[in-house]
Amino acid sequence: MGIVIIGAGLAGATAATALRQQGYDGPLTLIGAEATPPYERPPLSKGYLLGTQPFDEALVHPEPWYAEHDVSLRLGTRATAIDRDRRVVRTASATDAAGGEGTAEEDVPYDQLLLATGAAPRSLRMEGVDDFVTLRTVGDSTRLKEAFAEGTKVAIVGAGWIGLEVAAAARTAGAEVTVFETAALPLQRVLGPEVATVFAELHRGHGVDLRLSTQVTPDDLRGADVRIAAIGVTPQIELAEQAGLAMAAREEGGGVAVDATLRTSDPRILAIGDIAAHDHPVLGRRIRVEHWDTAKRQAKAAAAVLLGGDEPYRRLPYFFTDQYDLGMEYWGNPGPAGYDRVDIEGSTDALAGDAFHAFWVRGDEVVAAMHVNDWDASATIRESVGSRRSAAVR
Ligand SMILES: Cc1cc2nc3c(=O)[nH]c(=O)nc-3n(C[C@H](O)[C@H](O)[C@H](O)COP(=O)(O)OP(=O)(O)OC[C@H]3O[C@@H](n4cnc5c(N)ncnc54)[C@H](O)[C@@H]3O)c2cc1C
């Protein structure tokens, strides 16, 4: 029996680690559809894709760690159903490296269950174009890395984080890159126009053909050697849905509804990472975050709850990106109420490698803050979120 974790990604593997670190010595099973031991995905669109970082560095642990810590790691195994009455997880061996469903079935019993099934890229359907590639797994990244070369024509649909990071990696490899985006600026929804414009200038400055306010057509994609869809992800909630767990509303970003302590509507089942729509005690609303930091930190918090704790998860969302020579970190989440103004301190000439700080302010409260290229300022910027800020500084 013991604890079973479904999803051997960053959140699942971090939770297994935290359970052992926090003293749990009972049975622990980690079920993962991919054939590869758990790994971090950020390098797949950065160092690994650029060819500057070996894949091994992205592993949460070298594979022997799991046996050494008595974690039963079932790779290439997909959970296909949860029977909450019998408290078993039905599994099937996955047939391919990406985790496609196979046939050999087995039931894994649990006392408590942790869901960490992550998210999958949204697919793009367009008449006459059936070869879009997406980026989620190490296999996807390896294929893109092999395709990016001097003169390769790369078309990317979507100028969000993944689209832009892939554009930067492709340009760095000497590819000719065109990015299509329906919004007026890249990252506009997350950053707002004041800061999003910095990313537009950065990519144009590096020679990306950035086509904004554009609905891409098959004609636009005709000459490209590689066509990439980077239009966001959807949480992998089918298992939880079939098990009858409460879900978050679509307007709330979907996902498995969890309370402040990360428990689902079934107290024996918790959910964390990209699938979890968390009732955030500090923000006072439900939020589902698709970021590395949240996956890791929720995993540690969930381990404590599985072991009898009842501490709510309070951390504010955090994310980072690296594109060309620009590195940045961002904390907070303005949410549907938005912000009234953005105070920018420093030079936003990202092409020149300059550094700046930005503060998104609602009323007189900082609801989000970031730095670009000023890593020493991390702590100060993070601590500014939630503080008062009266006058605009420009
Ligand atoms: C290319 C890329 C770059 C990124 N860069 C950044 C970044 O710079 N900064 C940042 O903050 N975030 C970044 N992210 C986001 C970050 O990687 C995710 O938020 C994080 O991986 C979420 O962890 P997770 O464990 O919830 O999900 P995942 O990492 O998706 O892991 C879930 C795992 O569960 C498995 N699974 C799903 N269903 C089943 C099932 N039924 N049975 C068994 N296994 C199952 C999946 O195969 C997968 O391996 C990036 C993501 C990608 C794809």
XYZ file of N, CA and C in Angstrom, residues 129-354:
678
model
N -1.799 21.411 -43.408
C -0.545 21.394 -42.653
C -0.688 20.349 -41.542
N -0.016 19.208 -41.704
C -0.213 18.157 -40.704
C 1.102 17.796 -39.996
N 2.099 18.647 -40.128
C 3.381 18.269 -39.542
C 3.896 19.290 -38.522
N 2.968 19.870 -37.754
C 3.431 20.747 -36.674
C 4.139 19.912 -35.618
N 5.241 20.415 -35.086
C 5.851 19.743 -33.949
C 5.614 20.597 -32.697
N 5.574 19.921 -31.551
C 5.420 20.621 -30.283
C 6.618 20.262 -29.405
N 6.784 20.988 -28.311
C 7.944 20.765 -27.440
C 7.487 20.522 -26.004
N 7.660 19.300 -25.544
C 7.389 18.984 -24.136
C 8.413 17.995 -23.591
N 8.809 17.019 -24.410
C 9.679 15.955 -23.900
C 11.114 16.130 -24.417
N 12.021 15.355 -23.815
C 13.414 15.410 -24.264
C 13.523 14.950 -25.722
N 12.665 13.998 -26.126
C 12.673 13.554 -27.524
C 12.313 14.696 -28.466
N 11.301 15.495 -28.086
C 10.904 16.648 -28.915
C 12.081 17.612 -29.059
N 12.763 17.851 -27.929
C 13.859 18.820 -27.939
C 15.031 18.318 -28.787
N 15.312 17.029 -28.675
C 16.411 16.453 -29.468
C 16.117 16.608 -30.966
N 14.862 16.343 -31.354
C 14.505 16.468 -32.779
C 14.668 17.900 -33.260
N 14.265 18.859 -32.424
C 14.400 20.266 -32.836
C 15.872 20.652 -32.927
N 16.640 20.202 -31.937
C 18.077 20.529 -31.929
C 18.734 20.044 -33.216
N 18.365 18.825 -33.630
C 18.962 18.274 -34.853
C 18.520 19.050 -36.090
N 17.300 19.599 -36.029
C 16.769 20.310 -37.208
C 17.321 21.729 -37.331
N 17.668 22.363 -36.189
C 18.120 23.757 -36.237
C 19.552 23.830 -36.764
N 19.723 24.538 -37.868
C 21.066 24.694 -38.450
C 21.072 25.969 -39.279
N 22.251 26.366 -39.697
C 22.422 27.551 -40.538
C 21.468 27.469 -41.737
N 20.594 28.459 -41.852
C 19.736 28.538 -43.043
C 18.442 27.740 -42.983
N 18.270 26.868 -41.962
C 16.985 26.150 -41.847
C 15.877 27.178 -41.665
N 14.760 26.964 -42.360
C 13.633 27.903 -42.218
C 12.679 27.362 -41.155
N 12.562 28.110 -40.064
C 11.761 27.667 -38.931
C 10.565 28.611 -38.757
N 9.360 28.041 -38.727
C 8.151 28.841 -38.477
C 7.582 28.438 -37.127
N 7.351 29.427 -36.290
C 6.837 29.148 -34.945
C 5.493 29.861 -34.782
N 4.481 29.105 -34.388
C 3.180 29.724 -34.140
C 3.037 29.889 -32.633
N 2.940 31.136 -32.190
C 2.796 31.417 -30.758
C 4.043 32.082 -30.204
N 3.873 33.303 -29.671
C 5.007 34.029 -29.086
C 4.842 34.112 -27.578
N 4.665 32.938 -26.957
C 4.685 32.849 -25.492
C 6.099 32.472 -25.077
N 6.261 31.994 -23.841
C 7.604 31.667 -23.355
C 8.279 30.622 -24.228
N 7.566 29.519 -24.497
C 8.218 28.440 -25.253
C 8.526 28.910 -26.680
N 7.573 29.561 -27.322
C 7.793 30.038 -28.698
C 9.018 30.937 -28.781
N 9.142 31.856 -27.827
C 10.260 32.811 -27.868
C 11.593 32.148 -27.526
N 11.576 31.245 -26.551
C 12.845 30.570 -26.215
C 13.317 29.700 -27.377
N 12.367 29.048 -28.025
C 12.736 28.219 -29.182
C 13.228 29.115 -30.323
N 12.597 30.255 -30.498
C 13.041 31.201 -31.531
C 14.492 31.615 -31.253
N 14.799 31.900 -29.990
C 16.162 32.322 -29.634
C 17.164 31.200 -29.923
N 16.792 29.959 -29.576
C 17.708 28.829 -29.815
C 17.906 28.612 -31.320
N 16.826 28.733 -32.072
C 16.927 28.514 -33.527
C 17.783 29.600 -34.171
N 17.575 30.855 -33.759
C 18.395 31.961 -34.305
C 19.868 31.758 -33.935
N 20.104 31.336 -32.708
C 21.477 31.131 -32.255
C 22.162 30.059 -33.106
N 21.373 29.089 -33.584
C 21.934 28.041 -34.452
C 22.047 28.507 -35.902
N 21.609 29.733 -36.176
C 21.734 30.281 -37.528
C 20.524 30.053 -38.415
N 19.423 29.570 -37.821
C 18.209 29.336 -38.616
C 17.527 30.664 -38.943
N 16.700 30.632 -40.001
C 15.869 31.803 -40.331
C 14.531 31.581 -39.645
N 14.173 32.504 -38.757
C 13.026 32.242 -37.887
C 11.901 33.254 -38.114
N 10.686 32.722 -38.297
C 9.498 33.573 -38.348
C 8.568 33.146 -37.221
N 8.087 34.133 -36.465
C 7.155 33.831 -35.370
C 5.828 34.520 -35.668
N 4.736 33.757 -35.576
C 3.392 34.292 -35.815
C 2.639 34.376 -34.494
N 2.025 35.519 -34.261
C 1.325 35.706 -32.973
C 0.050 36.526 -33.240
N -1.068 36.063 -32.663
C -2.326 36.796 -32.878
C -2.363 38.112 -32.072
N -1.734 38.116 -30.899
C -1.753 39.334 -30.073
C -0.853 40.413 -30.685
N -1.004 41.632 -30.169
C -0.244 42.767 -30.713
C 1.226 42.720 -30.295
N 1.536 41.972 -29.231
C 2.926 41.862 -28.751
C 3.156 40.447 -28.223
N 4.402 39.981 -28.235
C 4.667 38.694 -27.603
C 4.463 38.812 -26.097
N 3.999 37.747 -25.457
C 3.854 37.699 -23.991
C 2.926 38.773 -23.433
N 2.096 39.350 -24.311
C 1.283 40.480 -23.869
C 0.369 40.125 -22.699
N -0.224 38.909 -22.755
C -1.184 38.511 -21.732
C -0.509 38.426 -20.355
N 0.724 37.957 -20.303
C 1.409 37.806 -19.006
C 2.017 39.114 -18.533
N 2.680 39.833 -19.445
C 3.491 40.975 -19.008
C 2.810 42.320 -19.210
N 1.809 42.367 -20.094
C 1.228 43.660 -20.454
C 2.133 44.361 -21.455
N 1.595 45.377 -22.168
C 2.343 45.986 -23.272
C 3.642 46.673 -22.855
N 3.680 47.244 -21.644
C 4.845 48.039 -21.238
C 6.132 47.218 -21.291
N 6.069 45.976 -20.825
C 7.276 45.144 -20.767
C 7.339 44.182 -21.959
N 6.165 43.791 -22.475
C 6.156 42.870 -23.614
C 6.913 43.463 -24.799
N 6.861 44.784 -24.914
C 7.529 45.452 -26.034
C 9.052 45.207 -26.011
N 9.604 45.017 -24.810
C 11.048 44.742 -24.676
C 11.380 43.433 -25.408
N 10.498 42.440 -25.263
C 10.757 41.139 -25.888
C 10.588 41.217 -27.412
N 9.659 42.053 -27.873
C 9.501 42.236 -29.322
C 10.797 42.824 -29.891
N 11.319 43.862 -29.210
C 12.554 44.510 -29.688
C 13.748 43.548 -29.626
N 13.792 42.768 -28.573
C 14.899 41.820 -28.400
C 14.946 40.846 -29.585
N 13.800 40.262 -29.907
C 13.787 39.244 -30.971
C 13.993 39.872 -32.346
N 13.368 41.038 -32.575
C 13.595 41.706 -33.870
C 15.057 42.079 -34.016
N 15.651 42.541 -32.914
C 17.066 42.908 -32.925
C 17.965 41.723 -33.255
N 17.510 40.534 -32.941
C 18.288 39.330 -33.232
C 17.886 38.703 -34.568
N 17.072 39.423 -35.332
C 16.785 38.969 -36.693
C 15.590 38.046 -36.842
N 14.754 37.952 -35.808
C 13.528 37.144 -35.946
C 12.489 37.964 -36.707
N 11.830 37.324 -37.663
C 10.732 37.970 -38.377
C 9.479 37.764 -37.522
N 9.163 38.766 -36.724
C 8.087 38.654 -35.744
C 6.820 39.240 -36.349
N 5.855 38.369 -36.641
C 4.607 38.857 -37.263
C 3.505 38.870 -36.222
N 3.194 40.090 -35.771
C 2.235 40.254 -34.681
C 0.848 40.589 -35.220
N -0.162 40.482 -34.359
C -1.570 40.705 -34.750
C -1.890 39.928 -36.017
N -1.414 38.696 -36.083
C -1.510 37.902 -37.319
C -2.197 36.574 -37.062
N -3.150 36.246 -37.918
C -3.740 34.910 -37.895
C -2.992 34.120 -38.963
N -2.172 33.155 -38.535
C -1.316 32.443 -39.494
C -2.168 31.591 -40.451
N -1.735 31.520 -41.715
C -2.453 30.716 -42.719
C -1.501 29.653 -43.276
N -2.039 28.595 -43.906
C -1.177 27.579 -44.516
C -0.173 28.195 -45.491
N -0.576 29.245 -46.207
C 0.336 29.907 -47.154
C 1.580 30.451 -46.460
N 1.367 31.023 -45.252
C 2.491 31.595 -44.491
C 3.534 30.538 -44.169
N 3.093 29.278 -44.069
C 3.968 28.216 -43.566
C 4.588 27.395 -44.677
N 4.210 27.711 -45.908
C 4.580 26.839 -47.036
C 6.089 26.589 -47.155
N 6.890 27.610 -47.099
C 8.321 27.408 -47.352
C 9.131 26.900 -46.161
N 8.483 26.737 -45.001
C 9.260 26.408 -43.793
C 9.720 24.954 -43.799
N 10.934 24.714 -43.249
C 11.434 23.335 -43.090
C 10.876 22.708 -41.810
N 10.693 23.536 -40.786
C 10.180 23.047 -39.501
C 9.032 23.964 -39.086
N 7.905 23.368 -38.710
C 6.732 24.150 -38.270
C 6.437 23.774 -36.828
N 6.505 24.760 -35.950
C 6.363 24.475 -34.518
C 5.107 25.149 -33.975
N 4.294 24.375 -33.268
C 3.122 24.952 -32.596
C 3.489 25.170 -31.137
N 3.466 26.416 -30.719
C 3.795 26.759 -29.316
C 2.660 27.627 -28.790
N 1.489 27.007 -28.699
C 0.280 27.779 -28.389
C -0.296 27.413 -27.025
N 0.576 26.990 -26.137
C 0.145 26.718 -24.769
C -0.086 25.242 -24.502
N -0.439 24.951 -23.261
C -0.618 23.553 -22.839
C -1.984 23.388 -22.181
N -2.424 22.131 -22.115
C -3.639 21.835 -21.340
C -3.262 20.837 -20.235
N -3.828 21.023 -19.048
C -3.510 20.102 -17.952
C -4.030 18.695 -18.250
N -3.261 17.675 -17.857
C -3.656 16.279 -18.124
C -4.552 15.794 -16.977
N -5.835 16.073 -17.131
C -6.761 15.869 -16.002
C -7.687 14.674 -16.198
N -7.518 13.916 -17.317
C -8.492 12.864 -17.637
C -8.667 11.873 -16.491
N -7.542 11.414 -15.919
C -7.609 10.437 -14.828
C -8.444 10.964 -13.669
N -8.145 12.184 -13.266
C -8.827 12.790 -12.123
C -10.307 12.989 -12.430
N -10.567 13.365 -13.674
C -11.953 13.593 -14.092
C -12.744 12.283 -14.039
N -12.124 11.224 -14.616
C -12.788 9.914 -14.620
C -13.004 9.403 -13.207
N -12.090 9.779 -12.297
C -12.219 9.319 -10.908
C -13.269 10.126 -10.148
N -13.843 11.129 -10.804
C -14.921 11.902 -10.184
C -14.439 12.964 -9.211
N -13.169 13.373 -9.319
C -12.668 14.441 -8.435
C -13.194 15.794 -8.929
N -13.316 16.745 -8.008
C -13.814 18.076 -8.390
C -12.793 18.779 -9.282
N -13.287 19.463 -10.304
C -12.421 20.180 -11.259
C -12.630 21.685 -11.107
N -11.624 22.449 -11.482
C -11.776 23.908 -11.482
C -12.545 24.305 -12.742
N -13.246 25.418 -12.659
C -13.993 25.897 -13.826
C -13.027 26.303 -14.926
N -13.527 26.215 -16.152
C -12.699 26.592 -17.304
C -12.188 28.042 -17.175
N -13.061 28.931 -16.679
C -12.685 30.350 -16.534
C -11.556 30.512 -15.520
N -11.420 29.535 -14.628
C -10.345 29.602 -13.618
C -9.072 28.946 -14.138
N -9.085 28.546 -15.406
C -7.892 27.915 -15.981
C -7.948 26.395 -15.962
N -9.070 25.822 -15.549
C -9.225 24.365 -15.527
C -8.288 23.727 -14.518
N -8.123 22.407 -14.609
C -7.247 21.686 -13.688
C -8.030 21.022 -12.561
N -7.289 20.274 -11.751
C -7.891 19.561 -10.625
C -7.989 20.528 -9.454
N -9.194 20.704 -8.945
C -9.381 21.656 -7.841
C -8.753 21.099 -6.562
N -7.857 21.896 -5.957
C -7.285 21.508 -4.662
C -7.468 22.657 -3.669
N -7.561 22.311 -2.379
C -7.718 23.342 -1.354
C -6.354 23.971 -1.039
N -6.316 24.807 -0.021
C -5.069 25.521 0.290
C -3.934 24.555 0.609
N -4.271 23.350 1.137
C -3.224 22.382 1.506
C -2.963 21.367 0.380
N -3.499 21.614 -0.793
C -3.252 20.811 -1.996
C -4.047 19.498 -2.030
N -5.054 19.371 -1.158
C -5.907 18.183 -1.202
C -7.009 18.372 -2.242
N -7.311 17.280 -2.948
C -8.432 17.311 -3.888
C -9.721 17.121 -3.101
N -10.834 16.926 -3.818
C -12.121 16.708 -3.126
C -12.130 15.364 -2.411
N -11.170 14.474 -2.699
C -10.993 13.221 -1.945
C -9.793 13.426 -1.019
N -10.003 13.399 0.304
C -8.889 13.732 1.220
C -7.690 12.792 1.127
N -7.867 11.607 0.521
C -6.719 10.706 0.350
C -5.898 11.039 -0.890
N -6.383 11.985 -1.692
C -5.707 12.290 -2.962
C -5.311 13.761 -3.010
N -4.033 14.035 -3.290
C -3.547 15.404 -3.457
C -3.159 15.608 -4.918
N -3.086 16.850 -5.342
C -2.636 17.137 -6.715
C -1.716 18.348 -6.687
N -0.641 18.289 -7.509
C 0.368 19.364 -7.508
C 0.886 19.621 -8.927
N 1.588 20.747 -9.072
C 2.243 21.061 -10.350
C 1.259 21.604 -11.378
N 1.557 21.363 -12.638
C 0.791 21.966 -13.733
C -0.697 21.612 -13.715
N -1.086 20.489 -13.075
C -2.523 20.131 -13.103
C -3.321 20.757 -11.968
N -2.641 21.301 -10.963
C -3.341 21.686 -9.735
C -3.906 23.102 -9.799
N -5.213 23.218 -9.615
C -5.866 24.532 -9.529
C -6.044 24.806 -8.044
N -5.132 25.585 -7.519
C -4.943 25.708 -6.066
C -5.707 26.905 -5.514
N -6.392 26.673 -4.402
C -7.109 27.743 -3.721
C -6.066 28.514 -2.902
N -5.528 29.567 -3.496
C -4.345 30.220 -2.930
C -4.710 31.121 -1.757
N -4.173 30.830 -0.558
C -4.612 31.586 0.614
C -4.156 33.044 0.616
N -3.074 33.356 -0.069
C -2.593 34.748 -0.076
C -3.295 35.547 -1.172
N -3.429 34.949 -2.357
C -4.078 35.660 -3.463
C -5.592 35.716 -3.282
N -6.122 34.780 -2.487
C -7.557 34.784 -2.244
C -8.372 34.327 -3.441
N -7.782 33.555 -4.328
C -8.516 33.000 -5.479
C -7.812 31.737 -5.942
N -8.498 31.027 -6.823
C -7.935 29.791 -7.356
C -6.937 30.126 -8.475
N -5.819 29.428 -8.497
C -4.818 29.724 -9.528
C -4.112 28.427 -9.919
N -3.910 28.246 -11.231
C -3.157 27.084 -11.712
C -1.911 27.623 -12.396
N -0.744 27.195 -11.929
C 0.518 27.775 -12.394
C 1.300 26.723 -13.178
N 1.755 27.082 -14.356
C 2.507 26.126 -15.196
C 3.985 26.472 -15.162
N 4.574 26.434 -13.957
C 5.980 26.814 -13.831
C 6.755 25.862 -12.928
N 8.029 25.784 -13.243
C 9.018 24.954 -12.579
C 9.025 25.119 -11.066
N 9.060 26.354 -10.601
C 9.194 26.641 -9.176
C 7.980 26.120 -8.404
N 6.799 26.320 -8.973
C 5.572 25.882 -8.300
C 5.552 24.360 -8.208
N 5.957 23.677 -9.300
C 5.981 22.210 -9.290
C 6.864 21.712 -8.150
N 8.029 22.322 -8.005
C 8.975 21.887 -6.973
C 8.475 22.182 -5.563
N 8.034 23.398 -5.372
C 7.653 23.810 -4.008
C 6.357 23.144 -3.559
N 5.399 23.007 -4.496
C 4.153 22.317 -4.102
C 4.465 20.867 -3.739
N 5.446 20.270 -4.419
C 5.807 18.877 -4.143
C 6.275 18.734 -2.692
N 7.107 19.671 -2.252
C 7.614 19.599 -0.871
C 6.473 19.827 0.127
N 5.604 20.785 -0.200
C 4.478 21.078 0.691
C 3.534 19.877 0.751
N 3.297 19.245 -0.394
C 2.371 18.103 -0.431
C 2.938 16.934 0.361
N 4.269 16.740 0.300
C 4.883 15.649 1.055
C 4.578 15.828 2.547
N 4.692 17.060 3.024
C 4.421 17.323 4.447
C 2.953 17.035 4.778
N 2.062 17.371 3.870
C 0.626 17.122 4.118
C 0.346 15.613 4.096
N 0.972 14.902 3.163
C 0.797 13.439 3.108
C 1.268 12.787 4.405
N 2.218 13.430 5.066
C 2.755 12.852 6.298
C 2.056 13.411 7.548
N 0.890 14.038 7.314
C 0.063 14.434 8.464
C 0.016 15.924 8.748
N 0.758 16.720 7.985
C 0.752 18.173 8.211
C -0.528 18.802 7.660
N -0.750 20.094 8.010
C -1.908 20.761 7.415
C -1.587 22.222 7.082
N -0.308 22.437 6.741
C 0.173 23.786 6.426
C -0.287 24.161 5.000
N -1.002 25.287 4.837
C -1.380 25.694 3.477
C -0.150 26.061 2.639
N -0.248 25.912 1.342
C 0.829 26.329 0.428
C 0.621 27.813 0.112
N 1.625 28.636 0.439
C 1.434 30.099 0.379
C 2.302 30.812 -0.657
N 3.257 30.104 -1.255
C 4.226 30.804 -2.119
C 3.532 31.461 -3.300
N 4.024 32.641 -3.654
C 3.510 33.307 -4.854
C 4.193 32.706 -6.075
N 3.503 32.716 -7.232
C 4.138 32.170 -8.437
C 5.431 32.903 -8.776
N 6.354 32.137 -9.332
C 7.665 32.669 -9.759
C 8.031 32.003 -11.074
N 8.594 32.737 -12.001
C 9.189 32.064 -13.162
C 10.375 32.848 -13.690
N 11.101 32.173 -14.578
C 12.309 32.794 -15.142
C 12.379 32.437 -16.615
N 13.157 33.194 -17.350
C 13.431 32.813 -18.736
C 14.843 33.258 -19.101
N 15.415 32.589 -20.096
C 16.691 33.015 -20.698
C 16.473 33.057 -22.196
N 16.739 34.181 -22.795
C 16.638 34.302 -24.258
C 17.818 35.141 -24.736
N 18.648 34.599 -25.620
C 19.900 35.248 -26.029
C 20.673 35.597 -24.746
N 21.037 36.902 -24.594
C 21.767 37.278 -23.379
C 20.851 37.820 -22.290
N 19.532 37.738 -22.524
C 18.612 38.274 -21.523
C 18.179 37.173 -20.558
N 18.357 37.454 -19.270
C 17.828 36.559 -18.243
C 16.894 37.362 -17.371
N 15.795 36.772 -16.953
C 14.899 37.526 -16.078
C 14.171 36.620 -15.099
N 13.716 37.212 -14.008
C 12.909 36.503 -13.019
C 11.689 37.371 -12.696
N 10.551 36.707 -12.464
C 9.280 37.399 -12.254
C 8.545 36.758 -11.091
N 8.022 37.567 -10.188
C 7.255 37.059 -9.043
C 5.877 37.716 -9.030
N 4.892 36.966 -8.564
C 3.555 37.523 -8.363
C 2.594 37.094 -9.438
N 1.393 37.673 -9.395
C 0.369 37.350 -10.370
C -0.756 38.369 -10.230
N -0.834 39.340 -11.162
C -1.870 40.373 -11.038
C -3.285 39.800 -11.118
N -3.464 38.666 -11.821
C -4.781 38.030 -11.888
C -5.771 38.841 -12.694
N -7.060 38.448 -12.633
C -8.071 39.109 -13.465
C -8.247 40.583 -13.121
N -7.918 40.993 -11.890
C -8.076 42.415 -11.518
C -7.012 43.291 -12.191
N -5.969 42.684 -12.728
C -4.957 43.424 -13.494
C -4.136 44.392 -12.653
N -3.642 45.431 -13.324
C -2.802 46.419 -12.640
C -3.123 47.803 -13.192
N -2.750 48.838 -12.430
C -3.034 50.211 -12.866
C -1.866 50.838 -13.605
N -0.660 50.485 -13.195
C 0.510 51.079 -13.852
C 1.713 50.163 -13.682
N 2.719 50.366 -14.511
C 3.981 49.640 -14.361
C 5.076 50.673 -14.136
N 5.814 50.537 -13.034
C 6.968 51.412 -12.793
C 8.201 50.684 -13.296
N 8.949 51.348 -14.159
C 10.172 50.721 -14.677
C 11.379 51.522 -14.198
N 12.340 50.830 -13.622
C 13.590 51.479 -13.161
C 14.738 50.876 -13.937
N 15.518 51.730 -14.601
C 16.671 51.235 -15.355
C 16.415 51.324 -16.851
N 17.343 50.785 -17.618
C 17.251 50.872 -19.076
C 16.656 49.593 -19.656
N 15.638 49.760 -20.505
C 14.987 48.587 -21.098
C 15.612 48.202 -22.436
N 16.803 48.718 -22.712
C 17.475 48.348 -23.965
C 18.087 46.950 -23.795
N 17.236 45.953 -23.960
C 17.661 44.571 -23.686
C 18.726 44.115 -24.675
N 18.711 44.670 -25.870
C 19.707 44.287 -26.880
C 21.105 44.696 -26.449
N 21.153 45.809 -25.690
C 22.457 46.286 -25.206
C 22.882 45.529 -23.953
N 22.052 44.613 -23.487
C 22.384 43.850 -22.272
C 22.100 44.624 -21.000
N 21.320 45.713 -21.112
C 21.040 46.538 -19.935
C 20.144 45.799 -18.937
